[in-house]
Structures are given as C-alpha cells and as structure tokens.
mmCIF file of C-alpha atoms and ligand atoms in Angstrom:
data_model
loop_
_atom_site.group_PDB
_atom_site.id
_atom_site.type_symbol
_atom_site.label_atom_id
_atom_site.label_comp_id
_atom_site.label_asym_id
_atom_site.label_seq_id
_atom_site.Cartn_x
_atom_site.Cartn_y
_atom_site.Cartn_z
ATOM 1 C CA UNK A 16 -0.008 0.007 0.008
ATOM 2 C CA UNK A 17 1.330 3.468 -0.884
ATOM 3 C CA UNK A 18 -0.145 6.861 -0.113
ATOM 4 C CA UNK A 19 -0.650 9.042 -3.230
ATOM 5 C CA UNK A 20 -1.193 12.170 -1.159
ATOM 6 C CA UNK A 21 0.724 12.895 2.008
ATOM 7 C CA UNK A 22 -1.409 12.312 5.064
ATOM 8 C CA UNK A 23 -1.929 15.301 7.288
ATOM 9 C CA UNK A 24 -2.145 14.006 10.849
ATOM 10 C CA UNK A 25 -4.231 16.998 11.915
ATOM 11 C CA UNK A 26 -6.942 15.913 9.462
ATOM 12 C CA UNK A 27 -7.796 12.751 11.300
ATOM 13 C CA UNK A 28 -9.129 11.926 14.723
ATOM 14 C CA UNK A 29 -6.774 10.273 17.222
ATOM 15 C CA UNK A 30 -8.471 6.901 16.735
ATOM 16 C CA UNK A 31 -8.066 7.067 12.972
ATOM 17 C CA UNK A 32 -4.530 8.317 13.422
ATOM 18 C CA UNK A 33 -3.832 5.264 15.515
ATOM 19 C CA UNK A 34 -5.187 2.842 12.932
ATOM 20 C CA UNK A 35 -3.514 4.620 10.016
ATOM 21 C CA UNK A 36 -0.228 4.591 11.838
ATOM 22 C CA UNK A 37 -0.502 0.842 12.381
ATOM 23 C CA UNK A 38 -1.198 0.306 8.691
ATOM 24 C CA UNK A 39 1.753 2.483 7.791
ATOM 25 C CA UNK A 40 4.042 0.528 10.068
ATOM 26 C CA UNK A 41 2.855 -2.689 8.484
ATOM 27 C CA UNK A 42 3.329 -1.322 4.945
ATOM 28 C CA UNK A 43 6.513 0.658 5.160
ATOM 29 C CA UNK A 44 8.304 -0.711 8.165
ATOM 30 C CA UNK A 45 9.327 1.054 11.314
ATOM 31 C CA UNK A 46 11.936 3.180 9.530
ATOM 32 C CA UNK A 47 9.239 5.682 8.573
ATOM 33 C CA UNK A 48 8.588 6.607 12.174
ATOM 34 C CA UNK A 49 10.726 7.234 15.218
ATOM 35 C CA UNK A 50 8.393 5.130 17.366
ATOM 36 C CA UNK A 51 10.100 1.935 18.483
ATOM 37 C CA UNK A 52 8.340 -1.091 17.006
ATOM 38 C CA UNK A 53 6.864 -3.021 19.916
ATOM 39 C CA UNK A 54 6.218 -6.719 19.745
ATOM 40 C CA UNK A 55 2.605 -7.469 18.786
ATOM 41 C CA UNK A 56 0.818 -9.503 21.395
ATOM 42 C CA UNK A 57 -1.543 -12.377 20.608
ATOM 43 C CA UNK A 58 -3.496 -11.249 23.676
ATOM 44 C CA UNK A 59 -4.589 -7.944 22.145
ATOM 45 C CA UNK A 60 -8.201 -7.326 21.195
ATOM 46 C CA UNK A 61 -9.117 -6.062 17.729
ATOM 47 C CA UNK A 62 -11.600 -3.574 19.209
ATOM 48 C CA UNK A 63 -10.782 0.042 18.326
ATOM 49 C CA UNK A 64 -8.950 1.727 21.217
ATOM 50 C CA UNK A 65 -10.303 4.729 23.059
ATOM 51 C CA UNK A 66 -8.460 7.960 22.410
ATOM 52 C CA UNK A 67 -5.500 9.011 24.531
ATOM 53 C CA UNK A 68 -7.603 11.950 25.732
ATOM 54 C CA UNK A 69 -10.388 9.641 26.926
ATOM 55 C CA UNK A 70 -8.016 7.239 28.641
ATOM 56 C CA UNK A 71 -6.086 9.991 30.424
ATOM 57 C CA UNK A 72 -9.031 12.307 31.048
ATOM 58 C CA UNK A 73 -11.583 10.028 32.754
ATOM 59 C CA UNK A 74 -9.977 8.224 35.684
ATOM 60 C CA UNK A 75 -10.484 6.731 39.114
ATOM 61 C CA UNK A 76 -7.587 7.597 41.429
ATOM 62 C CA UNK A 77 -8.850 8.660 44.794
ATOM 63 C CA UNK A 78 -5.425 9.853 45.935
ATOM 64 C CA UNK A 79 -6.158 12.803 43.626
ATOM 65 C CA UNK A 80 -9.874 13.226 44.323
ATOM 66 C CA UNK A 81 -13.063 11.302 43.686
ATOM 67 C CA UNK A 82 -14.184 13.100 40.486
ATOM 68 C CA UNK A 83 -13.388 11.498 37.131
ATOM 69 C CA UNK A 84 -11.528 14.644 36.046
ATOM 70 C CA UNK A 85 -9.674 15.202 39.336
ATOM 71 C CA UNK A 86 -6.734 12.860 38.549
ATOM 72 C CA UNK A 87 -5.976 14.613 35.219
ATOM 73 C CA UNK A 88 -6.146 17.994 36.994
ATOM 74 C CA UNK A 89 -4.088 17.071 40.071
ATOM 75 C CA UNK A 90 -1.736 14.168 39.317
ATOM 76 C CA UNK A 91 0.964 16.204 37.568
ATOM 77 C CA UNK A 92 2.281 17.231 41.016
ATOM 78 C CA UNK A 93 3.344 13.624 41.757
ATOM 79 C CA UNK A 94 7.096 13.041 41.403
ATOM 80 C CA UNK A 95 7.680 9.603 39.867
ATOM 81 C CA UNK A 96 11.472 9.820 39.521
ATOM 82 C CA UNK A 97 13.326 8.562 41.507
ATOM 83 C CA UNK A 98 11.027 5.624 42.350
ATOM 84 C CA UNK A 99 11.753 2.813 44.802
ATOM 85 C CA UNK A 100 9.811 -0.432 45.122
ATOM 86 C CA UNK A 101 10.002 -2.541 48.272
ATOM 87 C CA UNK A 102 9.971 -6.284 47.590
ATOM 88 C CA UNK A 103 9.376 -8.368 50.695
ATOM 89 C CA UNK A 104 7.819 -11.470 52.172
ATOM 90 C CA UNK A 105 8.334 -14.964 50.741
ATOM 91 C CA UNK A 106 10.940 -14.112 48.110
ATOM 92 C CA UNK A 107 14.570 -15.093 47.605
ATOM 93 C CA UNK A 108 15.621 -11.553 46.672
ATOM 94 C CA UNK A 109 13.925 -9.075 48.987
ATOM 95 C CA UNK A 110 15.026 -5.438 49.031
ATOM 96 C CA UNK A 111 14.346 -1.816 48.189
ATOM 97 C CA UNK A 112 14.880 -1.613 44.433
ATOM 98 C CA UNK A 113 15.302 1.388 42.182
ATOM 99 C CA UNK A 114 12.532 0.892 39.623
ATOM 100 C CA UNK A 115 14.944 0.747 36.692
ATOM 101 C CA UNK A 116 16.923 -2.079 38.326
ATOM 102 C CA UNK A 117 13.786 -4.010 39.245
ATOM 103 C CA UNK A 118 12.362 -4.071 35.723
ATOM 104 C CA UNK A 119 15.601 -4.124 33.716
ATOM 105 C CA UNK A 120 15.485 -6.706 30.934
ATOM 106 C CA UNK A 121 11.768 -7.477 31.163
ATOM 107 C CA UNK A 122 10.323 -7.394 27.625
ATOM 108 C CA UNK A 123 7.804 -4.596 27.082
ATOM 109 C CA UNK A 124 4.884 -5.372 24.768
ATOM 110 C CA UNK A 125 1.785 -3.542 23.632
ATOM 111 C CA UNK A 126 -1.414 -5.154 24.959
ATOM 112 C CA UNK A 127 -4.684 -3.709 23.705
ATOM 113 C CA UNK A 128 -7.048 -4.795 26.460
ATOM 114 C CA UNK A 129 -10.689 -4.349 27.297
ATOM 115 C CA UNK A 130 -11.059 -2.497 30.616
ATOM 116 C CA UNK A 131 -14.216 -2.781 32.711
ATOM 117 C CA UNK A 132 -14.759 -0.621 35.794
ATOM 118 C CA UNK A 133 -16.982 -1.976 38.559
ATOM 119 C CA UNK A 134 -19.106 1.164 37.993
ATOM 120 C CA UNK A 135 -20.277 -0.382 34.670
ATOM 121 C CA UNK A 136 -18.294 1.706 32.196
ATOM 122 C CA UNK A 137 -15.576 0.406 29.920
ATOM 123 C CA UNK A 138 -12.783 1.416 27.599
ATOM 124 C CA UNK A 139 -10.292 -0.183 25.211
ATOM 125 C CA UNK A 140 -6.740 0.678 26.252
ATOM 126 C CA UNK A 141 -3.468 0.114 24.365
ATOM 127 C CA UNK A 142 -1.201 -0.511 27.332
ATOM 128 C CA UNK A 143 2.536 -1.035 27.173
ATOM 129 C CA UNK A 144 3.972 -3.255 29.829
ATOM 130 C CA UNK A 145 5.597 -6.502 30.816
ATOM 131 C CA UNK A 146 4.191 -9.712 32.237
ATOM 132 C CA UNK A 147 4.128 -9.698 36.022
ATOM 133 C CA UNK A 148 5.343 -13.331 35.885
ATOM 134 C CA UNK A 149 8.720 -12.128 34.577
ATOM 135 C CA UNK A 150 9.172 -9.832 37.562
ATOM 136 C CA UNK A 151 8.075 -12.541 39.985
ATOM 137 C CA UNK A 152 10.612 -14.930 38.457
ATOM 138 C CA UNK A 153 13.296 -12.293 38.953
ATOM 139 C CA UNK A 154 12.556 -11.759 42.630
ATOM 140 C CA UNK A 155 12.343 -15.487 43.264
ATOM 141 C CA UNK A 156 8.982 -16.538 44.666
ATOM 142 C CA UNK A 157 9.373 -19.116 47.436
ATOM 143 C CA UNK A 158 7.257 -22.306 47.358
ATOM 144 C CA UNK A 159 5.334 -21.269 50.478
ATOM 145 C CA UNK A 160 3.923 -18.126 48.831
ATOM 146 C CA UNK A 161 0.278 -18.220 47.727
ATOM 147 C CA UNK A 162 -0.616 -14.538 47.167
ATOM 148 C CA UNK A 163 0.906 -11.284 45.920
ATOM 149 C CA UNK A 164 0.029 -8.030 47.711
ATOM 150 C CA UNK A 165 0.550 -4.555 46.252
ATOM 151 C CA UNK A 166 0.582 -1.096 47.811
ATOM 152 C CA UNK A 167 0.366 2.382 46.343
ATOM 153 C CA UNK A 168 2.626 5.258 47.397
ATOM 154 C CA UNK A 169 1.563 7.324 50.428
ATOM 155 C CA UNK A 170 2.714 10.926 49.953
ATOM 156 C CA UNK A 171 -0.021 13.348 51.061
ATOM 157 C CA UNK A 172 2.030 16.424 50.036
ATOM 158 C CA UNK A 173 1.696 15.273 46.429
ATOM 159 C CA UNK A 174 -1.521 13.259 46.719
ATOM 160 C CA UNK A 175 -4.129 15.654 48.104
ATOM 161 C CA UNK A 176 -6.831 12.988 48.359
ATOM 162 C CA UNK A 177 -4.717 11.293 51.060
ATOM 163 C CA UNK A 178 -5.369 14.283 53.354
ATOM 164 C CA UNK A 179 -9.018 13.212 53.333
ATOM 165 C CA UNK A 180 -10.419 10.082 54.880
ATOM 166 C CA UNK A 181 -12.024 8.793 51.680
ATOM 167 C CA UNK A 182 -10.216 5.450 51.829
ATOM 168 C CA UNK A 183 -7.716 3.875 54.191
ATOM 169 C CA UNK A 184 -4.272 4.575 52.770
ATOM 170 C CA UNK A 185 -2.198 3.050 51.326
ATOM 171 C CA UNK A 186 -4.439 1.771 48.536
ATOM 172 C CA UNK A 187 -3.969 -2.009 48.659
ATOM 173 C CA UNK A 188 -4.680 -4.830 46.218
ATOM 174 C CA UNK A 189 -3.785 -8.453 45.831
ATOM 175 C CA UNK A 190 -3.863 -11.500 43.555
ATOM 176 C CA UNK A 191 -3.687 -15.205 44.109
ATOM 177 C CA UNK A 192 -0.305 -16.428 42.862
ATOM 178 C CA UNK A 193 -1.750 -18.286 39.845
ATOM 179 C CA UNK A 194 -3.600 -15.093 38.810
ATOM 180 C CA UNK A 195 -0.400 -13.080 39.225
ATOM 181 C CA UNK A 196 1.599 -15.584 37.118
ATOM 182 C CA UNK A 197 -1.037 -15.686 34.340
ATOM 183 C CA UNK A 198 0.299 -14.342 31.005
ATOM 184 C CA UNK A 199 -2.614 -11.850 30.737
ATOM 185 C CA UNK A 200 -1.479 -10.127 33.947
ATOM 186 C CA UNK A 201 0.809 -7.216 33.175
ATOM 187 C CA UNK A 202 2.484 -4.301 34.887
ATOM 188 C CA UNK A 203 1.880 -1.279 32.659
ATOM 189 C CA UNK A 204 4.633 1.295 32.148
ATOM 190 C CA UNK A 205 3.015 3.204 29.290
ATOM 191 C CA UNK A 206 0.084 3.590 26.947
ATOM 192 C CA UNK A 207 -0.221 4.784 23.321
ATOM 193 C CA UNK A 208 3.566 4.728 22.863
ATOM 194 C CA UNK A 209 4.000 7.223 25.724
ATOM 195 C CA UNK A 210 5.108 6.802 29.309
ATOM 196 C CA UNK A 211 2.135 6.148 31.585
ATOM 197 C CA UNK A 212 0.412 9.450 32.453
ATOM 198 C CA UNK A 213 0.463 10.082 36.207
ATOM 199 C CA UNK A 214 -3.335 9.842 36.337
ATOM 200 C CA UNK A 215 -3.186 6.308 34.909
ATOM 201 C CA UNK A 216 -0.750 5.100 37.568
ATOM 202 C CA UNK A 217 2.811 6.137 36.677
ATOM 203 C CA UNK A 218 5.379 4.864 36.907
ATOM 204 C CA UNK A 219 3.959 1.299 37.255
ATOM 205 C CA UNK A 220 0.437 -0.070 37.734
ATOM 206 C CA UNK A 221 -1.197 -3.471 37.650
ATOM 207 C CA UNK A 222 -3.525 -4.538 34.802
ATOM 208 C CA UNK A 223 -5.688 -7.682 35.017
ATOM 209 C CA UNK A 224 -8.140 -7.369 32.122
ATOM 210 C CA UNK A 225 -10.624 -10.044 33.285
ATOM 211 C CA UNK A 226 -11.146 -8.290 36.629
ATOM 212 C CA UNK A 227 -12.904 -5.061 37.572
ATOM 213 C CA UNK A 228 -10.722 -1.976 37.197
ATOM 214 C CA UNK A 229 -10.190 -1.427 40.911
ATOM 215 C CA UNK A 230 -7.751 -4.382 40.944
ATOM 216 C CA UNK A 231 -5.431 -2.222 38.822
ATOM 217 C CA UNK A 232 -3.486 -0.651 41.691
ATOM 218 C CA UNK A 233 -1.544 2.440 40.597
ATOM 219 C CA UNK A 234 1.846 3.939 41.550
ATOM 220 C CA UNK A 235 3.054 0.679 43.117
ATOM 221 C CA UNK A 236 5.735 1.004 45.800
ATOM 222 C CA UNK A 237 5.476 -2.386 47.484
ATOM 223 C CA UNK A 238 5.156 -5.977 46.279
ATOM 224 C CA UNK A 239 4.862 -8.627 48.992
ATOM 225 C CA UNK A 240 4.584 -12.408 48.692
ATOM 226 C CA UNK A 241 2.473 -13.983 51.432
ATOM 227 C CA UNK A 242 0.684 -17.200 52.322
ATOM 228 C CA UNK A 243 -2.396 -15.291 53.559
ATOM 229 C CA UNK A 244 -5.041 -13.693 51.346
ATOM 230 C CA UNK A 245 -4.076 -9.992 51.486
ATOM 231 C CA UNK A 246 -6.397 -7.250 52.677
ATOM 232 C CA UNK A 247 -7.639 -5.067 49.824
ATOM 233 C CA UNK A 248 -8.822 -1.477 50.044
ATOM 234 C CA UNK A 249 -12.306 -1.879 48.564
ATOM 235 C CA UNK A 250 -12.979 -5.133 50.396
ATOM 236 C CA UNK A 251 -11.989 -3.454 53.688
ATOM 237 C CA UNK A 252 -14.286 -0.539 52.859
ATOM 238 C CA UNK A 253 -17.386 -2.583 51.854
ATOM 239 C CA UNK A 254 -16.900 -6.343 51.912
ATOM 240 C CA UNK A 255 -20.443 -7.076 50.688
ATOM 241 C CA UNK A 256 -19.852 -4.946 47.562
ATOM 242 C CA UNK A 257 -16.235 -5.691 46.613
ATOM 243 C CA UNK A 258 -14.714 -9.111 46.963
ATOM 244 C CA UNK A 259 -11.093 -10.265 46.700
ATOM 245 C CA UNK A 260 -11.504 -11.858 43.260
ATOM 246 C CA UNK A 261 -13.403 -9.057 41.493
ATOM 247 C CA UNK A 262 -13.784 -11.102 38.299
ATOM 248 C CA UNK A 263 -16.005 -9.337 35.743
ATOM 249 C CA UNK A 264 -19.268 -11.275 35.915
ATOM 250 C CA UNK A 265 -22.552 -10.159 34.297
ATOM 251 C CA UNK A 266 -24.389 -12.827 36.346
ATOM 252 C CA UNK A 267 -23.434 -11.388 39.750
ATOM 253 C CA UNK A 268 -24.843 -7.940 40.313
ATOM 254 C CA UNK A 269 -23.286 -5.360 42.565
ATOM 255 C CA UNK A 270 -25.732 -4.911 45.503
ATOM 256 C CA UNK A 271 -26.570 -1.401 44.220
ATOM 257 C CA UNK A 272 -26.574 -1.905 40.439
ATOM 258 C CA UNK A 273 -26.588 -4.459 37.634
ATOM 259 C CA UNK A 274 -23.350 -5.750 36.128
ATOM 260 C CA UNK A 275 -25.102 -7.209 33.050
ATOM 261 C CA UNK A 276 -24.201 -4.314 30.753
ATOM 262 C CA UNK A 277 -21.771 -1.434 30.437
ATOM 263 C CA UNK A 278 -21.366 1.998 28.873
ATOM 264 C CA UNK A 279 -18.381 2.326 26.534
ATOM 265 C CA UNK A 280 -16.683 5.658 27.197
ATOM 266 C CA UNK A 281 -16.558 7.757 24.020
ATOM 267 C CA UNK A 282 -19.170 5.722 22.146
ATOM 268 C CA UNK A 283 -21.555 8.669 21.925
ATOM 269 C CA UNK A 284 -24.927 9.427 23.437
ATOM 270 C CA UNK A 285 -26.917 7.170 21.156
ATOM 271 C CA UNK A 286 -24.642 4.149 21.079
ATOM 272 C CA UNK A 287 -26.558 2.219 23.702
ATOM 273 C CA UNK A 288 -25.165 -0.085 26.359
ATOM 274 C CA UNK A 289 -23.163 -3.193 25.583
ATOM 275 C CA UNK A 290 -23.582 -6.591 27.167
ATOM 276 C CA UNK A 291 -20.861 -7.319 29.695
ATOM 277 C CA UNK A 292 -18.958 -10.520 28.995
ATOM 278 C CA UNK A 293 -18.061 -13.055 31.668
ATOM 279 C CA UNK A 294 -14.415 -12.557 32.668
ATOM 280 C CA UNK A 295 -14.675 -9.442 30.443
ATOM 281 C CA UNK A 296 -14.379 -11.737 27.392
ATOM 282 C CA UNK A 297 -11.162 -13.434 28.572
ATOM 283 C CA UNK A 298 -12.852 -16.646 29.737
ATOM 284 C CA UNK A 299 -10.982 -18.896 27.279
ATOM 285 C CA UNK A 300 -7.755 -17.807 28.952
ATOM 286 C CA UNK A 301 -8.745 -17.564 32.615
ATOM 287 C CA UNK A 302 -11.911 -19.563 33.409
ATOM 288 C CA UNK A 303 -9.819 -22.631 34.307
ATOM 289 C CA UNK A 304 -8.241 -20.681 37.194
ATOM 290 C CA UNK A 305 -11.613 -20.801 38.941
ATOM 291 C CA UNK A 306 -12.733 -24.350 38.149
ATOM 292 C CA UNK A 307 -14.894 -25.687 40.947
ATOM 293 C CA UNK A 308 -15.265 -22.286 42.646
ATOM 294 C CA UNK A 309 -18.681 -20.712 43.249
ATOM 295 C CA UNK A 310 -18.202 -17.304 41.633
ATOM 296 C CA UNK A 311 -21.345 -15.897 43.287
ATOM 297 C CA UNK A 312 -19.751 -16.619 46.677
ATOM 298 C CA UNK A 313 -16.220 -15.696 45.595
ATOM 299 C CA UNK A 314 -17.018 -12.364 43.911
HETATM 300 N N1 MTE B 411 -3.916 3.746 43.979
HETATM 301 C C1 MTE B 411 -5.099 3.640 43.343
HETATM 302 N N2 MTE B 411 -5.240 2.753 42.339
HETATM 303 C C2 MTE B 411 -6.420 2.643 41.691
HETATM 304 C C3 MTE B 411 -7.537 3.423 42.074
HETATM 305 C C4 MTE B 411 -7.355 4.359 43.143
HETATM 306 O O1 MTE B 411 -8.278 5.098 43.543
HETATM 307 N N3 MTE B 411 -6.122 4.447 43.730
HETATM 308 N N4 MTE B 411 -8.746 3.270 41.425
HETATM 309 C C5 MTE B 411 -8.992 1.973 40.753
HETATM 310 C C6 MTE B 411 -10.190 1.973 39.928
HETATM 311 S S1 MTE B 411 -11.704 1.918 40.742
HETATM 312 C C7 MTE B 411 -10.148 1.909 38.560
HETATM 313 S S2 MTE B 411 -11.547 1.760 37.624
HETATM 314 C C8 MTE B 411 -8.830 2.014 37.845
HETATM 315 C C9 MTE B 411 -8.886 3.159 36.843
HETATM 316 O O2 MTE B 411 -7.741 3.136 36.028
HETATM 317 P P1 MTE B 411 -7.600 4.242 34.874
HETATM 318 O O3 MTE B 411 -7.820 5.574 35.517
HETATM 319 O O4 MTE B 411 -6.229 4.071 34.311
HETATM 320 O O5 MTE B 411 -8.675 3.959 33.865
HETATM 321 O O6 MTE B 411 -7.743 2.284 38.751
HETATM 322 C C10 MTE B 411 -7.775 1.540 39.942
HETATM 323 N N5 MTE B 411 -6.533 1.750 40.665
HETATM 324 MO MO1 MO B 412 -13.297 1.213 39.033
#
C-alpha cells in the first residue's frame, strides 16, 4: 500500500490516526517513524482503542480526588522519579529496588485490552507493559507463597486525596499467585507509545483485564509475597460490595446496580449499552483458574 497524497495528521481523529499509523508501520516498516516497534501481542483485542484523551481524562484515582476529572487535573504534582519499590515477604531476593533495576530486561509489549470498571463503564486501552510473571521470576517466589500483595505510594504532600479520609491509605490490592503468574497479567509502564500518564498510575500499575478496574493498583511502591489472602482497600471498605477476586461477571450484580451491561466511554450518546462478557471476554484464557469455585460466593 502506498499513499498518493501525504497524510496530514491533523486531518484525522486520534483513533483514525492510531489505525492509520499501524497500517503504515505494516506497509513501510518502522523506519518511517521514530516510534520503536513493539512486539505485537496475541493477547490484544481487535476492538478500536479509546483515544488518549479519553483514557487519560476520565480516571479513578482517589489519591487525587473522587471526580473523574480530578486525577488529570491534580496528578501532575506527583514526582515519579526517583522511584523505589520494596519487595518483601516470601521471596529469595527481597530489598528496596530502584525501579529501573527491578524491571531491567523485562520485555515490554503492547497489549490492547478491554477494561471494565466496577461502575459499569468500559474502555479499550493500548497498554505497554511486561508480564508480572517475569518480575516474579526475577525476585524469586518461594514455594510457600500463595498470594501477591501490592501497595500504592503514600505521599499526602503530592496526593491531596490522602489528606481526606475517603479510603484507608495506602491503597492495597492483591492477587492469588496463579492469577499473578497468568500471562494476561501485566504491569503497565506506558500507553499509546507514551510513558504512563500520572493519572493512569505512573510509573507502574497493575492490569488484570478479566477483573474489575479497581484491581489495577496504581503507583506501586510495594510488592509482597504472602501465604495469607491480602487485605484489599475496597474489600476493607465494603466487603459485601467488593470481593477479593473481582472477576468481571454479568451474572453477579453489585448490590446497588446491575453488572449485566456497560457503557463504553466515548461511544456517543446514542450508542446504547453493551452486554458485559463473563471474565470481560477473557474466559478462554482464565476460566480454568476458577474451576470448581462458586463465583457468586467468591465475587
Ligand atoms: N492507587 C489507586 N489505584 C487505583 C484506584 C485508586 O483510587 N487508587 N482506582 C482503581 C479503579 S476503581 C479503577 S476503575 C482504575 C482506573 O484506572 P484508569 O484511571 O487508568 O482507567 O484504577 C484503579 N486503581
Ligand atoms: Mo473502578
């Protein structure tokens, strides 16, 4: 494919720009663009991604306020360099790691994932990141470990929401070890060929696409291996509404609203709601992790 007329990037919307750029890369090779060619992942969806503006302008990040536009307005004050991550618990190589050392050598891929918030809205997000399993292999998980716990930074001077008692800080999340080792589970370092915006969880955040968005703990400063199911922020806050597993499940409603459908951000006023898919559409990959478990009890 060749272009007869030069494309003017300003003529197209970001979503079209994204698709055109992919076609160009395929046709002409990476030499045309300065963007490093990232490995294509078999785990990516073909759904058209949301725009960068949507993904970085409509966020949940209570450290910066509870409004969807608060994180974009307030998160630029967070200093993400230098960044230290504490690795502790049942690991062979515990320590306080400079982020660069901790993730050195882990292959970064693009993963275009569906994202489903527990509040029944969704997006398609082109993350860049590495498989959490690679990091866990590096730090040496001991045989006794059964869970991974994560904590977000506590720095009220730069995270104004932490001066308010909205949640108990630090924000905490956790995964069972088999969930953490699953190839779909990534730590994101960027999106849309850019470093992760602060409001999306810079410098590193968890992404588990078959689970509700609140599992995706942002600005991670601690990774602990344990043999006990870790406490998680939303479960501590309202155990009857937010369980440990948080698997996307249209058959199990939230006590205050249905989970059967979702609103795709950016789809327009008249687009209508979409049916929510069990495990957010990733059932072929992850359903076997929960064989024999009652998912209405283990929500
Ligand atoms: N530290 C921290 N991580 C967090 C949250 C938060 O408030 N604080 N919100 C969660 C929720 S409810 C969602 S839906 C996702 C939103 O991620 P996004 O803003 O990148 O779309 O982040 C999750 N991670
Ligand atoms: Mo969410």
